[in-house]
Coordinates of C-alpha atoms and ligand atoms in Angstrom, one line a residue:
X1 CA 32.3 10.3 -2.6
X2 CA 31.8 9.0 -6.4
X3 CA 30.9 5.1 -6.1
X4 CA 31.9 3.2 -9.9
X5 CA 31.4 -0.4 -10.9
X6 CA 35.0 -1.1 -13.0
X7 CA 35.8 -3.2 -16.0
X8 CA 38.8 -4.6 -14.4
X9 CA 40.4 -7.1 -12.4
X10 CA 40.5 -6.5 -8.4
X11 CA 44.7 -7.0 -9.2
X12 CA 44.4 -4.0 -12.1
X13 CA 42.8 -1.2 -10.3
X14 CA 45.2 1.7 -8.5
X15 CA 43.5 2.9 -5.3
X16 CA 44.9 3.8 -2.3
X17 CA 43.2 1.0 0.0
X18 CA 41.5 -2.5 -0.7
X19 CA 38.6 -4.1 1.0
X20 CA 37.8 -6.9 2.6
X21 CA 35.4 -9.1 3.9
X22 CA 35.7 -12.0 5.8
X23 CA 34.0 -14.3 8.4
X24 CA 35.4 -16.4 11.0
X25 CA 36.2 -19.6 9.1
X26 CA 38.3 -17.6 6.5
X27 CA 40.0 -16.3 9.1
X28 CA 42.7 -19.4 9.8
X29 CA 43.2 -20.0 6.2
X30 CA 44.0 -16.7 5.0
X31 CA 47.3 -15.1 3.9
X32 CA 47.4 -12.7 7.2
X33 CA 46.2 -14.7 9.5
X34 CA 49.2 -14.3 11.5
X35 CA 49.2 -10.7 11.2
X36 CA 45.3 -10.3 12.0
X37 CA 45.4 -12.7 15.1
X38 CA 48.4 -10.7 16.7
X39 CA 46.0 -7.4 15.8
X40 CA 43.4 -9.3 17.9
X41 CA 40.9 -9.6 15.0
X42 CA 38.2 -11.9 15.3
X43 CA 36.7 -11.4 12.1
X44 CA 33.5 -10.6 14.1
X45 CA 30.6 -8.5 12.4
X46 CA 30.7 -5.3 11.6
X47 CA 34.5 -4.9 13.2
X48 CA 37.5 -3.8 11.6
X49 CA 41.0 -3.9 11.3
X50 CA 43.3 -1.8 8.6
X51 CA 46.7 -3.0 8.0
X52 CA 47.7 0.2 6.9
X53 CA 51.2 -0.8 5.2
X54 CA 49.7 -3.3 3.5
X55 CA 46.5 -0.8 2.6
X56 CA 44.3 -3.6 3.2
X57 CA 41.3 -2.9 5.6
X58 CA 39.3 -6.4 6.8
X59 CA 36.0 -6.1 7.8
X60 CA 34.2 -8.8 9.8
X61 CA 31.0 -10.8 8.6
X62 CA 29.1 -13.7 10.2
X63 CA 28.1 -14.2 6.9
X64 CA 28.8 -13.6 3.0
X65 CA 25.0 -12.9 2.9
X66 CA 23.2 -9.6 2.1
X67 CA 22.0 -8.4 5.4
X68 CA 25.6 -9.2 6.8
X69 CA 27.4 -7.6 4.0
X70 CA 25.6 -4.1 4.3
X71 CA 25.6 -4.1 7.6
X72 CA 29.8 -4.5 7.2
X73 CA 30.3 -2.1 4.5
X74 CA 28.5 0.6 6.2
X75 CA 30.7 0.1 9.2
X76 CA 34.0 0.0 7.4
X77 CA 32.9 3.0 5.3
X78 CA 33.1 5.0 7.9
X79 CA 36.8 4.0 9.0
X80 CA 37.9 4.5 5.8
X81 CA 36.1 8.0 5.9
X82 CA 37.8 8.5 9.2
X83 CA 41.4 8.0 7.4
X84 CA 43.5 10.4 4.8
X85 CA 42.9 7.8 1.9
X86 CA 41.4 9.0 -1.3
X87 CA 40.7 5.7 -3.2
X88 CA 39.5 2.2 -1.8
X89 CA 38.6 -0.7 -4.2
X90 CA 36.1 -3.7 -3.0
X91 CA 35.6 -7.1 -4.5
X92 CA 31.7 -7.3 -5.7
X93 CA 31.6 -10.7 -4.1
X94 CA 28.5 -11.6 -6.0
X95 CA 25.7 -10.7 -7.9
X96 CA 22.9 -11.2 -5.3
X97 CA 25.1 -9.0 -2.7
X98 CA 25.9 -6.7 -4.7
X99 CA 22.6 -4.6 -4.1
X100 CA 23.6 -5.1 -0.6
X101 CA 27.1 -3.8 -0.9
X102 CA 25.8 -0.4 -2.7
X103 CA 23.4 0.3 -0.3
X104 CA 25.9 -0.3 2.8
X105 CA 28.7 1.9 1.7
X106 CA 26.5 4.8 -0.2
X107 CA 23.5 4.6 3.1
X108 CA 25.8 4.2 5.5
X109 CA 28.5 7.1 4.2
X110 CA 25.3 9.5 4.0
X111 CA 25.9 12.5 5.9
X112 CA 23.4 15.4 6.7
X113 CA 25.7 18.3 6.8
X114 CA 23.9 21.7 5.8
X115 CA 23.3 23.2 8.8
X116 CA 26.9 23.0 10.0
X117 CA 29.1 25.7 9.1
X118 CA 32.1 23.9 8.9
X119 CA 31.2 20.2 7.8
X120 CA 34.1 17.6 8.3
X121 CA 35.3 16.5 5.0
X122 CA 36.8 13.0 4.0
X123 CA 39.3 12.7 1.8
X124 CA 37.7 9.8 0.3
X125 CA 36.8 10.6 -2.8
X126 CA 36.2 7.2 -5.0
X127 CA 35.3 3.7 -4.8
X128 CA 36.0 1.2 -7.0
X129 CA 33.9 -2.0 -7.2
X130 CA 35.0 -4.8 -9.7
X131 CA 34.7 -8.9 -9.7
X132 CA 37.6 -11.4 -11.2
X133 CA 35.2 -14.1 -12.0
X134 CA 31.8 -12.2 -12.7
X135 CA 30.8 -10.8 -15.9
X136 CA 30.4 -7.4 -16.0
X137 CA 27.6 -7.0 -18.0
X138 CA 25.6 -8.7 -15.4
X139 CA 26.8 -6.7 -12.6
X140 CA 25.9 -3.3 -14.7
X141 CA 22.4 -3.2 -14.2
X142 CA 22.3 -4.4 -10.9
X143 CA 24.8 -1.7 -10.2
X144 CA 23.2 0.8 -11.7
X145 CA 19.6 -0.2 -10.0
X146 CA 20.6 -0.3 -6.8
X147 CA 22.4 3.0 -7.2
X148 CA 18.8 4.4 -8.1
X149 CA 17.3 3.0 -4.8
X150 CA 19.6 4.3 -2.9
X151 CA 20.3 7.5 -3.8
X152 CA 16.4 8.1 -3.7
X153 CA 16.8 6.8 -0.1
X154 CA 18.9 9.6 0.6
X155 CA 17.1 12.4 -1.4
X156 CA 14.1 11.2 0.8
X157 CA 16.7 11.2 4.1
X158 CA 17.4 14.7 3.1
X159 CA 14.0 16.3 3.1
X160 CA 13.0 15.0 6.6
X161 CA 16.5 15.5 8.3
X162 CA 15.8 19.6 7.0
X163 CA 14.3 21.9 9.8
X164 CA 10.9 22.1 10.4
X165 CA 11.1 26.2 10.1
X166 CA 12.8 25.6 6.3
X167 CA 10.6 22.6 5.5
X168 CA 6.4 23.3 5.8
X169 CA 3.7 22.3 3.8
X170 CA 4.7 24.9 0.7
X171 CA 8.0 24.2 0.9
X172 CA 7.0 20.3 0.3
X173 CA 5.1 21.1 -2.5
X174 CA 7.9 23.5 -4.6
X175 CA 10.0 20.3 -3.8
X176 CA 7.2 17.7 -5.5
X177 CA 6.8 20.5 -8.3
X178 CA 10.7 20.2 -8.9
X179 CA 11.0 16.7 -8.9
X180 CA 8.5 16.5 -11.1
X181 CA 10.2 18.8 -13.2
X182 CA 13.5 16.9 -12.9
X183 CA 11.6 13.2 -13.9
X184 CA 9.6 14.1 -16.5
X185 CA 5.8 13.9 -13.7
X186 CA 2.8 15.2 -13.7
X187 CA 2.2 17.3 -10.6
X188 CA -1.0 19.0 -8.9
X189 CA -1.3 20.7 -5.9
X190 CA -4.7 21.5 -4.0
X191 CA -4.2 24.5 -2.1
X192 CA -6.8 25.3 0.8
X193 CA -9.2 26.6 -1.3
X194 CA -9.6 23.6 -3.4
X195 CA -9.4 21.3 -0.2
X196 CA -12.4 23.2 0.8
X197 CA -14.3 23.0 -2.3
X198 CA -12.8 19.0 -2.0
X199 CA -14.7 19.4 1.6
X200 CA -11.5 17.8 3.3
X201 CA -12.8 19.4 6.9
X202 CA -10.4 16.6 8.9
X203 CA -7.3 17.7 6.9
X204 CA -8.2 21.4 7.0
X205 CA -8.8 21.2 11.1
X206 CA -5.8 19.9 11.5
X207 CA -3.4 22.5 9.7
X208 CA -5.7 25.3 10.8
X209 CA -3.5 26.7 13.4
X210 CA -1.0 26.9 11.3
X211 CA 1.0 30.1 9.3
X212 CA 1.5 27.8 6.4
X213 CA -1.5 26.6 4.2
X214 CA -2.4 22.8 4.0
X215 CA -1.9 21.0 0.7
X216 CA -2.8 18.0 -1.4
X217 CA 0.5 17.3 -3.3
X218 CA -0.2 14.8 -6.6
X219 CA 2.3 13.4 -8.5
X220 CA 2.3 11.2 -11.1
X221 CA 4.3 8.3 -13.5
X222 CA 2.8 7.3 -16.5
X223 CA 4.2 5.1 -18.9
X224 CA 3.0 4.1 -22.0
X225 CA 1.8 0.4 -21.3
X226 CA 1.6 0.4 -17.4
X227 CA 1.3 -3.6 -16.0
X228 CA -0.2 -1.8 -12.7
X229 CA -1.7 1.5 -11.3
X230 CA -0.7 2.2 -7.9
X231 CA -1.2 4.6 -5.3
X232 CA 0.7 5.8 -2.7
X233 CA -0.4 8.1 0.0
X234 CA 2.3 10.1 2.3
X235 CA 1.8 11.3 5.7
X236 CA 3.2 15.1 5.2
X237 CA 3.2 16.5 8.6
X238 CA 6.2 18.9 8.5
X239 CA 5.5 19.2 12.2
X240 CA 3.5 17.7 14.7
X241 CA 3.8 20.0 18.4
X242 CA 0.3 17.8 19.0
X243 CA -1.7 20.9 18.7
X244 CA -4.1 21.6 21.7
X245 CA -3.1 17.7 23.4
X246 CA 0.8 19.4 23.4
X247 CA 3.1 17.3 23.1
X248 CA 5.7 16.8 26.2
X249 CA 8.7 18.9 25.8
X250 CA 11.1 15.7 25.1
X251 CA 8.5 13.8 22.6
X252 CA 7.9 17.0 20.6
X253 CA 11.8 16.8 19.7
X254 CA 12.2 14.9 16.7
X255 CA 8.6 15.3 15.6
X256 CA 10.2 16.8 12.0
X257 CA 10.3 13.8 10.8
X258 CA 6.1 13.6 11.1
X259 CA 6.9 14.1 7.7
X260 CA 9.0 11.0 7.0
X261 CA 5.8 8.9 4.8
X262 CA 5.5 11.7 2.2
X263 CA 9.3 11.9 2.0
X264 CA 9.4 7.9 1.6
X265 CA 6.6 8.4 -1.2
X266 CA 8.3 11.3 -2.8
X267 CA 12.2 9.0 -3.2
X268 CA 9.7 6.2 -4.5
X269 CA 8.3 8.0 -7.5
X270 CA 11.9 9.5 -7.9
X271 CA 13.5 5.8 -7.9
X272 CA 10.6 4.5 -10.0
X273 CA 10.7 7.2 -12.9
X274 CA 14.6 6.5 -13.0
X275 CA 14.2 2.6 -13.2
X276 CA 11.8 3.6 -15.8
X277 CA 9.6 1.0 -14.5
X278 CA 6.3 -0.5 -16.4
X279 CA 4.3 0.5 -13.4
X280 CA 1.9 3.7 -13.2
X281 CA 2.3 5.4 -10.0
X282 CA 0.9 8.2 -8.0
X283 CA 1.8 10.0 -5.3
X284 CA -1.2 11.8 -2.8
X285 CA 0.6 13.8 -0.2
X286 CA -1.1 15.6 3.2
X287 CA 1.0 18.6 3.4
X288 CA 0.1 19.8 6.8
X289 CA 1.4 21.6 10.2
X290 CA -0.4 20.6 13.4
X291 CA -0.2 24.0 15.7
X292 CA -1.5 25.7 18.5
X293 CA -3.4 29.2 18.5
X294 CA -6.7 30.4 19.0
X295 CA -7.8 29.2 16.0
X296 CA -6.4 25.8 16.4
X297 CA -9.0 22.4 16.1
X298 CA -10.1 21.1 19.3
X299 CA -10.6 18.0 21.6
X300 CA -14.2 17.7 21.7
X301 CA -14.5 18.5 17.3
X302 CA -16.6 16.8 15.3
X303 CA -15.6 16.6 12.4
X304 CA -17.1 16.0 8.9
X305 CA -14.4 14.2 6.9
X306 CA -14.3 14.2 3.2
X307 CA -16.5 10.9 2.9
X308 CA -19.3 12.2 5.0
X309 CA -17.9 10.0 8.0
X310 CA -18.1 12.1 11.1
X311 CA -15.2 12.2 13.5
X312 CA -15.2 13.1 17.1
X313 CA -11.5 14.6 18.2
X314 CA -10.6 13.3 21.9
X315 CA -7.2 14.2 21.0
X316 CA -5.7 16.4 18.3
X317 CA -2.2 15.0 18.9
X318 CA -4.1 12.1 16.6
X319 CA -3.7 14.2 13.8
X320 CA -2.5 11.9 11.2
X321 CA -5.5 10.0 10.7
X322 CA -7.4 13.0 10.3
X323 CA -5.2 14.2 7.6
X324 CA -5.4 10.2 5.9
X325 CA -8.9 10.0 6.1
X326 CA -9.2 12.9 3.8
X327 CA -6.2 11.8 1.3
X328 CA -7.4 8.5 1.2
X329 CA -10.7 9.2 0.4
X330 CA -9.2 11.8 -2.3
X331 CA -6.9 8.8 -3.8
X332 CA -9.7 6.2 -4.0
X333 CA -11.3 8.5 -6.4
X334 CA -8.2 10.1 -8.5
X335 CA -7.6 6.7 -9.5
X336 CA -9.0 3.2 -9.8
X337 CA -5.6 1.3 -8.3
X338 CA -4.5 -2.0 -8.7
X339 CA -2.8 -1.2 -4.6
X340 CA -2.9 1.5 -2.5
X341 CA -0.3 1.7 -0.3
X342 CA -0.3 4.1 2.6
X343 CA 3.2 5.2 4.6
X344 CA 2.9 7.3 8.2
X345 CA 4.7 7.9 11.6
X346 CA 1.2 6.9 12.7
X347 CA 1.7 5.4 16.5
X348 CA 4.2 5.9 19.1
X349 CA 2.2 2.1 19.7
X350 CA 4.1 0.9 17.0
X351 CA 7.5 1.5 18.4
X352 CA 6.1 -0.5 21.7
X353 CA 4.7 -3.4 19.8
X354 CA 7.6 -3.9 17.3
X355 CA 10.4 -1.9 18.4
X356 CA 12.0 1.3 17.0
X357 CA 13.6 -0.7 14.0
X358 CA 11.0 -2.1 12.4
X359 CA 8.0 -1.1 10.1
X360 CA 4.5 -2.3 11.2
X361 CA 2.1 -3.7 8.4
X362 CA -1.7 -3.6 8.1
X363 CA -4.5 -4.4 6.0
X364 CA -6.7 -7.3 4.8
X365 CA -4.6 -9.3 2.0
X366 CA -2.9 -12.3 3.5
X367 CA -1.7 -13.0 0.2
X368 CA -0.5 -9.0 -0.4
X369 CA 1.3 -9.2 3.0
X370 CA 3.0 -12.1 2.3
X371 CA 4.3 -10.6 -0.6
X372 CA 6.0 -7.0 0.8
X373 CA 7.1 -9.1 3.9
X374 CA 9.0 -11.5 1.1
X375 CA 10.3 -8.3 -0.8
X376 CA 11.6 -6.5 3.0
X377 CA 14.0 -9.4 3.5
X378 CA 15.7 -9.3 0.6
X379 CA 15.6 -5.4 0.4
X380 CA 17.2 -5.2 4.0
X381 CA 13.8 -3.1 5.5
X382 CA 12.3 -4.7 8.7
X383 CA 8.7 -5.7 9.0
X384 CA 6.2 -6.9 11.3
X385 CA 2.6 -7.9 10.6
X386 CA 0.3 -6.3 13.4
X387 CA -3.6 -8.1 12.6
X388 CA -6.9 -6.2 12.6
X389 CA -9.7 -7.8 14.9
X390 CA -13.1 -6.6 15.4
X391 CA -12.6 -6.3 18.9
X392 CA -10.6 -3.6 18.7
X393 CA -12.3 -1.6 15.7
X394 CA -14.9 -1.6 18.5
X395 CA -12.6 0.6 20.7
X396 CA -12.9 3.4 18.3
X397 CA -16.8 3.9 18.8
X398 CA -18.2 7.5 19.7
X399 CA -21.2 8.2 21.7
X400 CA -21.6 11.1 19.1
X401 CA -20.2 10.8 16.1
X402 CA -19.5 8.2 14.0
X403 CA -16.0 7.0 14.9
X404 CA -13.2 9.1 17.6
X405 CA -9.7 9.3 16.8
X406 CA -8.2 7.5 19.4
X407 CA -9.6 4.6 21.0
X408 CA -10.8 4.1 24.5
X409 CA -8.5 1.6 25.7
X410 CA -4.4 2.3 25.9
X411 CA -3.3 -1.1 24.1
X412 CA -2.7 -1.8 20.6
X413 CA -2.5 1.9 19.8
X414 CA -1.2 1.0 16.0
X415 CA -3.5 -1.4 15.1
X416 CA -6.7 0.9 16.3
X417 CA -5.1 3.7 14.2
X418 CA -4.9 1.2 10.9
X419 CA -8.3 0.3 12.0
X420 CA -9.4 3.9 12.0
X421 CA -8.2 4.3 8.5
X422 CA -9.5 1.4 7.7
X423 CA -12.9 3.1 7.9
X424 CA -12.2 5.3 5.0
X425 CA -11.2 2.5 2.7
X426 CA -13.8 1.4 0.1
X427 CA -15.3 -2.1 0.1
X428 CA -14.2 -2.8 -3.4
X429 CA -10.6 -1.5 -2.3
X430 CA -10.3 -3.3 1.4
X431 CA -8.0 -5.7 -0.1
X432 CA -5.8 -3.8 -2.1
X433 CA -5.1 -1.6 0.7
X434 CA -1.8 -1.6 3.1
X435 CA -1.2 0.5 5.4
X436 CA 2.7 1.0 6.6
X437 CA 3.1 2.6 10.0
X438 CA 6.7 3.6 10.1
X439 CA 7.3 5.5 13.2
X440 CA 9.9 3.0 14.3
X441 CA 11.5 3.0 11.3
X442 CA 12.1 6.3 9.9
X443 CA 14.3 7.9 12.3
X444 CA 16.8 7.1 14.2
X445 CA 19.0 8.8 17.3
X446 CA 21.5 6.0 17.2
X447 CA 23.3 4.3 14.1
X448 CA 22.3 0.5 13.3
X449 CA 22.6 -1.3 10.3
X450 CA 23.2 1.4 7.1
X451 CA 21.3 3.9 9.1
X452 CA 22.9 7.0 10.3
X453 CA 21.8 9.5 12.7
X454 CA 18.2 10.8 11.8
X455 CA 16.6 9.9 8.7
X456 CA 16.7 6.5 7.5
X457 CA 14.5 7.1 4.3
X458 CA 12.3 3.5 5.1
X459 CA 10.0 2.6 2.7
X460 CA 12.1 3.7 -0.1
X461 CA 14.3 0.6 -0.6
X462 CA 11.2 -1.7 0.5
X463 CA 8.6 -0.3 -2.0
X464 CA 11.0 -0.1 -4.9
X465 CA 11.9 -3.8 -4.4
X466 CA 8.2 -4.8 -4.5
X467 CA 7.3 -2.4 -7.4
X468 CA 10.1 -3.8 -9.1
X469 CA 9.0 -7.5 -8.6
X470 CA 5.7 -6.9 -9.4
Ligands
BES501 N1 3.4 11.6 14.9 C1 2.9 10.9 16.0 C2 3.4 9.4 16.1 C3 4.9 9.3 16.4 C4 5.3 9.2 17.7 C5 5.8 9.1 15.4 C6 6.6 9.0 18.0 C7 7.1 9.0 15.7 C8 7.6 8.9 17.0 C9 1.4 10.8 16.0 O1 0.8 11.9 15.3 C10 0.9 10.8 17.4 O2 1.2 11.7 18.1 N2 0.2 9.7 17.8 C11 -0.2 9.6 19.1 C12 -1.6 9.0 19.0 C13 -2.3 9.0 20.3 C14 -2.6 10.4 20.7 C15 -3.6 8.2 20.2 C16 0.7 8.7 19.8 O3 1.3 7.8 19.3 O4 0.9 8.9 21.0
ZN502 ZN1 0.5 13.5 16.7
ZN503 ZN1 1.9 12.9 13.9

């Protein structure tokens, strides 16, 4: 499905189908109304009703807003999808919802499809976008932009939704190593060997039970006069069984997407280098499978972590701190950064404080979480601030080594693990630091808003909106 921004009136272009939005208070004064109140519609959100002879499909809105409008045009996309037509045109209502209406209809129409043998197809093969009253030089770039973002959303959808027996920790970095070779990056990869002479021993532990060999994936943008340097720093867990502390049969299924922070990272650099953005950014991924065997890490561990900080493992189902510690510590001296941002499926606690749908924030810069919270309303990502207190960065105390990986008490499971990787940020870098637990948020059994089943590629639209704005 090919998606084009048109130099035309609504009135001039031929397609098969046209679009349309409305909310309740249109409803009475419009043209069909007859028509649409014998169909029963109630102009309700996210409903539909297609008057086929008159090849006009109405979707329901509460409002003409932006959250409202993708959530609509991801809905109706997939009715039209449903249908024979080849060709549907849609009014870009205006230029602050335009953004919205791209990612609707291109997130919401994504499909994950290779591992069928016979995929459905739609017959849908174009969609026309075009405005009466707004100039169209103005709607270009937006167009274009938001195009970018979300089409690196569903490069980064891609690569989680793939198996975890096609996708390990070599197969990320051939993908890094291609993209880089796509967008013009630089890319280095630290195989095992250089992660031991890097002494990352709380990485390493983790992946040891694994076939596949950890890595340390680097990308990076540099343009010429960069207004910023920042860092972003992937969970890459291709799989996560929980190692020795198993997993339950019916939490270990989904755990693919452990991966879903280094993919988010990954369609960030990929968005970024094709917005040709004034910003310098890198990438540090953990490339890692957490297995069992006999050679697999233990509860009862210690471990000494790249910055000399000893760890005590009381459960190796905690492995993505392990593997952050170690990145983190890696990043903070790759590069001085203006903000490090870190993305993980770090806390099933997360889902419990905030629910499955929204991202949980951490770190010390009031000011710095003001700003991403600003930037995830207007990008259509959800997130919730969860606060640090040092009562329970006392929870994470070991009797013998410096800090455990889990902490002694079962409540605010998400904030002791941004705590925990808390102790492996600098002084001079506490408040440039974010951490971004997106269990919640980057998968999903059930369709809501533009997200589909599996993957929804968060972080993607939510760090190229603040990157952007920056
Ligand atoms: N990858 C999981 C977190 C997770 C759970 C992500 C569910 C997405 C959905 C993480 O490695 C993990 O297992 N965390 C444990 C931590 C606990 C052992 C302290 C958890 O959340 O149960
Ligand atoms: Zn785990
Ligand atoms: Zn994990």
């Amino acid at each position: 499905m090919k998606i084009k921004l048109i130099e035309k009136n609504i009135s001039d272009i031929d397609s098969e189908v046209t679009i349309e939005f409305l909310s309740k208070d249109e409803l009475s004064e419009h043209k069909e109304a007859e028509i649409l109140n014998n169909a029963g519609f109630k102009a309700k959100q996210d409903t539909t009703c297609f008057l086929y002879e008159k090849g006009i499909i109405f979707c329901g809105v509460d409002s003409k807003k932006s959250d409202d409008i993708r959530s609509a045009a991801a809905a109706m996309i997939n009715i039209v999808k449903a249908s024979n037509y080849k060709s549907a045109k849609v009014s870009a209502l205006s230029k602050s919802t335009l953004t919205a209406l791209v990612e609707g209809l291109v997130l919401g129409a994504y499909e994950f499809n290779e591992y069928k043998s016979e995929p459905k197809k739609a017959a849908l093969k174009e969609i026309f976008i075009a405005s009466d009253e707004l100039e169209f030089s103005a709607l270009k770039t937006i167009f274009k932009e938001a195009l970018i973002v979300a089409n690196a959303t569903c490069f980064t959808r891609d690569i989680v939704n793939r198996a975890p027996q096609e996708v390990n920790p070599q197969t990320l970095c051939s993908l890094a190593q291609k993209l880089a070779r796509e967008n013009s990056l630089e890319c280095e990869i630290l195989q095992e060997d250089d992660l031991k002479k890097q002494k990352m021993n709380a990485m390493l532990a983790v992946g040891r039970a694994s076939i596949h060999g950890s890595a340390l994936i680097h990308l990076s943008y540099k343009p010429s006069n960069p207004k910023k340097v920042i860092s972003l720093v992937g969970k890459g867990l291709t799989y996560d069984s929980g190692g020795l502390s198993l997993k339950p049969a019916t939490s270990m299924v989904t755990m693919k997407m452990d991966k879903a922070g280094a993919c988010a990272v990954l369609g960030v650099i990929k968005a970024v280098s094709e917005l040709k953005l004034d910003i310098e950014v890198h990438v540090f991924i953990g490339a890692v499978e957490n297995m069992v065997g006999g050679d697999a890490y233990k509860p009862d561990d210690v471990l000494v972590s790249r910055s000399k900080t000893t760890i005590e493992v009381r459960n190796t189902d905690a492995e993505g701190r392990l593997v952050l510690a170690d990145v983190l510590d890696y990043a903070q001296d790759a590069v001085n950064a203006d903000y490090i941002f870190d993305f993980a499926t770090l806390t099933g606690a997360c889902m419990v404080a905030l629910g499955q749908y929204t991202t949980g924030l951490m770190g010390h810069s009031h000011k710095l979480k003001h700003d991403i919270s600003r930037t995830s309303s207007d990008a259509g990502e959800l997130i919730g601030s969860l606060p640090f207190n040092k009562h329970l960065e006392k929870l994470l105390k070991s009797e013998i080594a410096d800090i455990s990986n889990t902490s002694s008490k079962p409540y605010g499971g998400a904030i002791t693990a941004g705590l925990f990787l808390d102790r492996f940020i600098r002084k001079e870098n506490k408040k440039k630091w974010m951490h971004f637990d997106i269990a919640g948020s980057a998968y999903t059994e059930t369709p809501w808003d533009c997200n589909v089943y599996g993957a929804t590629g968060a972080g993607v639209r939510l760090m190229c909106g603040y990157l952007k704005n920056l």
